[in-house]
XYZ file of C-alpha atoms in Angstrom:
403
model
C 25.818 -13.694 -3.206
C 26.886 -10.969 -0.767
C 25.528 -7.797 -2.357
C 28.469 -5.805 -0.957
C 30.945 -7.842 -3.001
C 29.367 -7.399 -6.450
C 30.812 -4.019 -7.364
C 34.391 -4.676 -6.164
C 34.421 -7.937 -8.126
C 33.430 -6.089 -11.293
C 36.141 -3.462 -10.755
C 38.703 -6.206 -10.202
C 37.653 -7.795 -13.487
C 38.105 -4.458 -15.257
C 41.606 -4.170 -13.787
C 42.437 -7.652 -15.027
C 41.030 -6.929 -18.474
C 43.086 -3.750 -18.848
C 46.405 -5.149 -17.614
C 46.544 -8.698 -18.970
C 48.850 -9.501 -21.863
C 46.817 -9.059 -25.046
C 46.916 -10.341 -28.590
C 45.251 -7.958 -31.088
C 42.931 -8.938 -33.940
C 42.159 -5.879 -36.077
C 39.133 -6.406 -38.338
C 40.792 -4.363 -41.094
C 43.285 -7.212 -41.400
C 40.353 -9.455 -42.274
C 39.080 -7.323 -45.145
C 37.003 -4.651 -43.377
C 37.273 -1.008 -44.390
C 35.519 1.949 -42.798
C 34.364 3.805 -45.861
C 30.667 3.779 -44.985
C 29.451 1.052 -47.349
C 31.852 -1.721 -46.378
C 30.153 -4.830 -44.982
C 32.150 -5.812 -41.916
C 30.112 -8.914 -41.079
C 32.413 -11.633 -42.373
C 35.551 -9.848 -41.179
C 34.168 -9.535 -37.641
C 33.053 -13.170 -37.513
C 36.436 -14.351 -38.816
C 38.338 -12.224 -36.308
C 36.111 -13.499 -33.495
C 36.591 -17.163 -34.421
C 40.353 -16.814 -34.517
C 40.560 -14.754 -31.352
C 38.171 -17.014 -29.444
C 40.232 -20.087 -30.315
C 43.589 -18.488 -29.486
C 45.717 -19.986 -26.715
C 48.683 -17.652 -27.259
C 47.764 -14.988 -24.691
C 45.952 -14.541 -21.391
C 43.657 -12.084 -23.164
C 42.700 -11.424 -26.787
C 41.289 -8.233 -28.235
C 39.322 -7.603 -31.420
C 39.449 -4.002 -32.605
C 37.093 -2.099 -34.904
C 38.872 1.179 -35.763
C 37.186 4.527 -36.332
C 35.035 4.644 -39.477
C 31.547 3.633 -40.579
C 30.725 0.016 -41.324
C 27.684 -1.977 -42.443
C 27.027 -4.965 -40.195
C 24.470 -7.682 -40.795
C 23.187 -9.757 -37.858
C 25.975 -11.760 -36.241
C 26.289 -14.243 -33.388
C 29.639 -14.175 -31.594
C 29.716 -17.211 -29.352
C 32.046 -19.061 -27.031
C 33.327 -20.580 -24.942
C 36.674 -18.960 -25.706
C 40.134 -20.121 -24.685
C 41.116 -16.793 -23.078
C 39.517 -13.618 -21.792
C 38.220 -11.687 -24.800
C 37.596 -7.996 -25.487
C 35.857 -6.335 -28.411
C 36.879 -2.687 -28.764
C 34.578 -0.756 -31.099
C 35.698 2.759 -32.011
C 33.767 3.020 -35.273
C 30.071 3.235 -36.119
C 28.334 -0.038 -36.952
C 25.113 0.300 -38.948
C 22.390 -2.345 -38.988
C 20.240 -2.937 -42.098
C 17.518 -0.288 -42.003
C 14.856 -2.662 -43.336
C 13.942 -5.225 -40.640
C 12.907 -7.652 -43.394
C 16.628 -8.115 -44.102
C 17.092 -9.570 -40.609
C 15.926 -13.066 -39.722
C 16.175 -13.113 -35.903
C 15.399 -10.877 -32.928
C 19.059 -10.012 -32.342
C 21.394 -7.824 -34.387
C 24.664 -8.388 -32.496
C 24.615 -11.331 -30.085
C 27.366 -12.331 -27.657
C 26.771 -15.657 -25.955
C 28.360 -18.350 -23.792
C 31.437 -16.262 -22.987
C 33.337 -15.911 -19.702
C 35.655 -12.946 -18.931
C 34.328 -10.640 -21.621
C 34.719 -6.913 -22.284
C 32.933 -4.700 -24.808
C 34.620 -1.300 -24.922
C 35.465 1.677 -27.096
C 33.788 4.936 -28.024
C 31.934 3.511 -31.004
C 28.230 3.353 -31.837
C 25.835 0.492 -32.574
C 23.316 2.217 -34.869
C 20.200 0.066 -35.216
C 18.618 2.407 -37.811
C 15.248 1.696 -36.223
C 13.066 4.424 -37.703
C 11.641 2.240 -40.475
C 10.960 -0.624 -38.088
C 9.100 1.441 -35.475
C 6.122 1.865 -37.792
C 5.637 -1.918 -37.654
C 5.056 -1.887 -33.887
C 1.268 -1.773 -33.454
C 1.168 -3.375 -30.018
C -2.102 -1.714 -29.039
C -3.928 -3.464 -31.898
C -2.239 -6.860 -31.875
C -1.661 -7.292 -28.098
C 1.926 -8.194 -28.985
C 4.812 -5.982 -30.053
C 6.580 -6.919 -33.271
C 9.483 -9.311 -32.770
C 12.087 -6.873 -34.072
C 15.868 -7.126 -33.651
C 17.473 -5.985 -30.401
C 20.665 -3.992 -30.939
C 22.893 -6.017 -28.580
C 22.048 -9.298 -26.882
C 24.096 -10.892 -24.117
C 23.114 -14.531 -23.547
C 24.792 -16.490 -20.740
C 27.782 -14.169 -20.481
C 29.667 -14.134 -17.162
C 32.257 -11.846 -15.577
C 31.731 -9.110 -18.122
C 32.074 -5.342 -18.506
C 30.499 -3.084 -21.119
C 31.886 0.442 -21.050
C 31.798 3.689 -23.049
C 29.872 2.403 -26.068
C 26.690 3.954 -27.532
C 23.515 2.204 -28.675
C 21.506 4.341 -31.101
C 17.987 3.937 -32.522
C 17.484 0.240 -31.880
C 14.544 -1.402 -33.652
C 13.405 -2.944 -30.359
C 15.198 -3.110 -26.979
C 18.670 -1.619 -27.103
C 20.330 -4.157 -24.804
C 19.018 -7.503 -23.537
C 20.770 -9.372 -20.716
C 19.699 -13.004 -20.318
C 21.175 -15.654 -18.044
C 24.226 -13.547 -17.191
C 26.274 -13.346 -13.974
C 28.605 -10.656 -12.622
C 27.981 -8.168 -15.406
C 28.695 -4.418 -15.283
C 27.647 -1.560 -17.564
C 29.433 1.732 -17.011
C 29.533 5.010 -18.930
C 27.182 3.581 -21.561
C 24.986 5.870 -23.679
C 21.609 4.756 -25.044
C 19.627 7.046 -27.337
C 16.353 6.888 -29.288
C 13.390 9.280 -29.680
C 10.850 9.376 -26.879
C 8.130 8.116 -29.237
C 10.056 5.076 -30.486
C 7.952 2.071 -29.375
C 9.219 -0.776 -27.194
C 12.820 0.475 -27.204
C 13.740 -0.319 -23.595
C 17.279 0.779 -22.820
C 18.588 -2.212 -20.843
C 16.354 -5.204 -20.131
C 17.559 -7.764 -17.580
C 16.122 -11.247 -17.166
C 17.187 -14.362 -15.231
C 20.530 -12.781 -14.373
C 22.481 -12.327 -11.144
C 24.864 -9.574 -10.102
C 24.211 -6.939 -12.780
C 25.528 -3.408 -12.167
C 24.535 -0.345 -14.209
C 26.739 2.620 -13.294
C 26.968 6.217 -14.540
C 24.931 5.497 -17.652
C 22.683 7.823 -19.678
C 19.485 6.497 -21.270
C 17.055 8.412 -23.493
C 14.541 6.211 -25.244
C 10.893 5.357 -25.925
C 10.473 2.434 -23.521
C 11.649 1.776 -19.981
C 15.121 3.172 -19.429
C 15.836 -0.001 -17.464
C 13.422 -2.924 -17.146
C 14.002 -5.792 -14.746
C 12.317 -9.052 -15.636
C 11.744 -12.322 -13.848
C 14.628 -14.259 -12.320
C 16.700 -11.116 -11.716
C 18.729 -11.052 -8.495
C 21.180 -8.562 -6.997
C 20.705 -5.785 -9.539
C 22.513 -2.528 -8.630
C 21.674 0.686 -10.505
C 23.689 3.754 -9.507
C 24.231 7.126 -11.160
C 21.816 6.610 -14.065
C 20.194 9.494 -15.933
C 16.872 8.524 -17.525
C 14.519 10.413 -19.807
C 12.676 10.563 -22.029
C 11.309 7.078 -21.549
C 9.046 5.133 -19.238
C 11.273 5.275 -16.162
C 13.121 2.584 -14.197
C 10.892 -0.463 -13.769
C 10.771 -3.792 -12.015
C 8.586 -5.789 -14.384
C 6.348 -6.255 -15.913
C 5.951 -9.495 -13.986
C 3.330 -12.228 -14.108
C 2.352 -12.255 -17.742
C 3.623 -15.800 -18.362
C 3.537 -19.037 -16.316
C 6.771 -20.322 -14.830
C 8.372 -16.958 -14.129
C 11.191 -16.989 -11.583
C 11.369 -14.862 -8.390
C 12.862 -11.373 -8.358
C 14.985 -10.257 -5.392
C 17.640 -7.745 -4.445
C 16.965 -4.665 -6.600
C 18.813 -1.461 -5.610
C 18.306 1.833 -7.480
C 20.326 4.769 -6.107
C 21.663 8.237 -6.897
C 19.803 8.555 -10.183
C 17.976 11.323 -12.056
C 14.790 10.918 -14.108
C 13.725 13.765 -16.407
C 10.591 14.136 -18.524
C 9.723 10.438 -18.359
C 6.229 8.909 -18.301
C 7.055 7.204 -14.987
C 9.646 7.476 -12.269
C 10.439 4.331 -10.286
C 7.826 1.616 -10.500
C 6.965 -2.016 -9.856
C 4.443 -3.437 -12.320
C 2.652 -6.777 -12.454
C -0.082 -8.048 -14.746
C -3.558 -8.753 -13.385
C -4.735 -12.366 -13.430
C -1.102 -13.426 -13.112
C 0.241 -16.824 -12.069
C 1.751 -17.001 -8.574
C 5.202 -15.512 -8.032
C 7.331 -13.349 -5.745
C 9.263 -10.098 -5.922
C 11.070 -8.957 -2.800
C 13.887 -6.809 -1.401
C 13.509 -3.827 -3.764
C 14.885 -0.430 -2.741
C 14.824 2.997 -4.417
C 16.703 5.884 -2.829
C 18.260 9.274 -3.529
C 16.279 9.783 -6.737
C 15.825 13.248 -8.313
C 12.781 13.832 -10.529
C 12.159 16.595 -13.054
C 8.651 16.769 -14.565
C 8.043 13.023 -14.282
C 4.657 11.288 -14.514
C 3.766 8.733 -11.805
C 6.963 9.398 -9.818
C 6.511 6.512 -7.355
C 4.301 3.708 -8.617
C 3.328 0.187 -7.632
C 0.953 -0.988 -10.348
C -0.600 -4.413 -9.768
C -2.963 -3.933 -12.742
C -0.418 -3.221 -15.465
C -2.232 -3.602 -18.768
C -0.692 -1.426 -21.484
C -3.175 -2.321 -24.225
C -6.342 -2.574 -22.109
C -6.926 -6.175 -23.139
C -6.531 -7.844 -19.751
C -8.795 -9.493 -17.211
C -8.281 -6.524 -14.925
C -10.822 -7.618 -12.299
C -8.803 -10.743 -11.450
C -6.072 -9.827 -8.949
C -2.369 -10.378 -9.438
C -0.913 -13.361 -7.564
C 2.613 -11.955 -7.427
C 3.582 -11.459 -3.772
C 5.648 -8.290 -3.396
C 7.354 -7.419 -0.126
C 10.239 -5.635 1.578
C 10.143 -2.467 -0.509
C 11.502 0.971 0.348
C 11.316 4.409 -1.252
C 13.706 6.832 0.451
C 14.832 10.397 -0.262
C 12.967 10.925 -3.521
C 12.423 14.535 -4.526
C 11.572 16.776 -7.469
C 8.544 17.590 -9.609
C 5.689 15.525 -11.022
C 3.778 16.024 -14.280
C 0.750 14.200 -12.800
C -1.172 15.046 -9.643
C -0.931 11.580 -8.057
C 2.758 11.633 -7.179
C 2.735 8.451 -5.085
C 0.500 5.577 -6.133
C 0.714 2.254 -4.336
C -1.997 0.131 -5.970
C -1.545 -3.314 -4.473
C -3.395 -6.588 -4.935
C -6.404 -7.433 -2.735
C -5.347 -11.090 -2.824
C -1.765 -10.357 -1.727
C -1.479 -6.856 -0.250
C 1.992 -5.290 -0.445
C 3.952 -6.300 2.651
C 6.745 -4.512 4.534
C 6.717 -1.246 2.580
C 8.752 1.729 3.843
C 8.426 5.322 2.641
C 10.803 7.974 3.968
C 11.632 11.599 3.093
C 9.511 12.180 -0.004
C 9.289 15.713 -1.429
C 7.495 15.797 -4.792
C 5.707 18.923 -6.037
C 2.967 19.223 -8.637
C 2.029 22.615 -10.095
C -1.033 21.749 -12.221
C -4.446 23.410 -12.116
C -5.983 20.520 -10.123
C -4.100 21.502 -6.977
C -1.101 20.136 -5.069
C 0.328 16.627 -5.357
C -1.606 13.740 -3.820
C -1.078 10.060 -3.015
C -3.243 6.990 -3.565
C -2.821 3.786 -1.583
C -4.761 0.543 -1.976
C -4.183 -2.710 -0.063
C -1.041 -1.475 1.656
C -0.116 -0.005 5.035
C 3.436 1.370 4.766
C 5.796 2.466 7.504
C 6.230 6.213 6.967
C 8.957 8.511 8.298
C 10.596 11.856 7.576
C 9.199 14.458 5.206
C 5.903 13.691 3.472
C 5.049 15.820 0.479
C 2.451 14.824 -0.510
C 0.942 13.244 2.600
C 1.467 9.529 2.085
C -1.416 7.070 2.388
C -3.623 9.400 4.401
C -6.576 7.301 3.279
C -5.895 3.638 2.544
C -8.574 1.652 0.710
C -8.950 -2.101 0.539
C -7.318 -4.649 2.838
C -3.814 -4.177 4.156
C -1.247 -6.167 6.064
C 0.248 -4.871 9.307
C 3.762 -3.576 8.735
């Protein structure tokens, strides 16, 4: 896929979705009421089934008017006969007790082509009770709690203006999708809510995240295996764990990652800035063509990080190197302030040193008692240009490949 064509295609889809002749399915006509205790589940499923099967219009729309509704876990699946939009202007509330939910998805859209999720409504996962069940550090696994919104094998899609609030686990999961755009989306959860990644992408191609605000307790955006041509532009992140490629290499059979572009974004008060993370002792794999530029940082830990020994619970075989080959990486025009002294850390694998790394125009200040910002580079020899604050890779340890 030509990376230059992804964004215009998404905008063209939005134009089609907004101008096509529509047939409206209002959930209140199916028995839903927005009084706060009304269970909308059956009404929404009924409206979806009828709309999805309709052949009377080039586009069908399901509407959820303003109000507050209870919603149990639902799966809204296709294929549908026409382009379909779900416009949510009310607040949907998940069961607070995760024991009332049987799967790892609260609202799931799957096997749909030409899909839009819109409106100024909120998907409230009511995750506070569930977060206490996440004891990842003790069990080596995070609890398999429901994700607020799952998109499985959805193509030619736009999600715009909605809010995801207090998800029990990830807010949004994108799996096996193509040509998918998020714009003007808001994602919110406390900074200490565990494993609540904002948007997680896996095995998907042509995903755009534009002008979106994410405050959460996990990665603002996490990019998993099999992701290709991912464009992130105009995102505000923090609190959270930053914008991450990975983690990669934990499981056998993972697919390559390529074409990751993060631009014009701001990260505030997060544990990390922009990072690439792979597990030690990983199976073989590749991650290439990853570019981070025009990033503003405000009091961010680990602003620029390549971590080939990612091990969040300290239960890994850390001495065995990662076998993920990472190459063709650039960090350009990244500036702001760090909450940790090591502002640039490129910790690459001795088995497969990082290859073709470019660092240009970095200006990151640290004001702690230890002294000014520093950098740490292992098994890498980057091409460096422009401003260097701190000095980048002044002392490289380990083996390195010629750039």
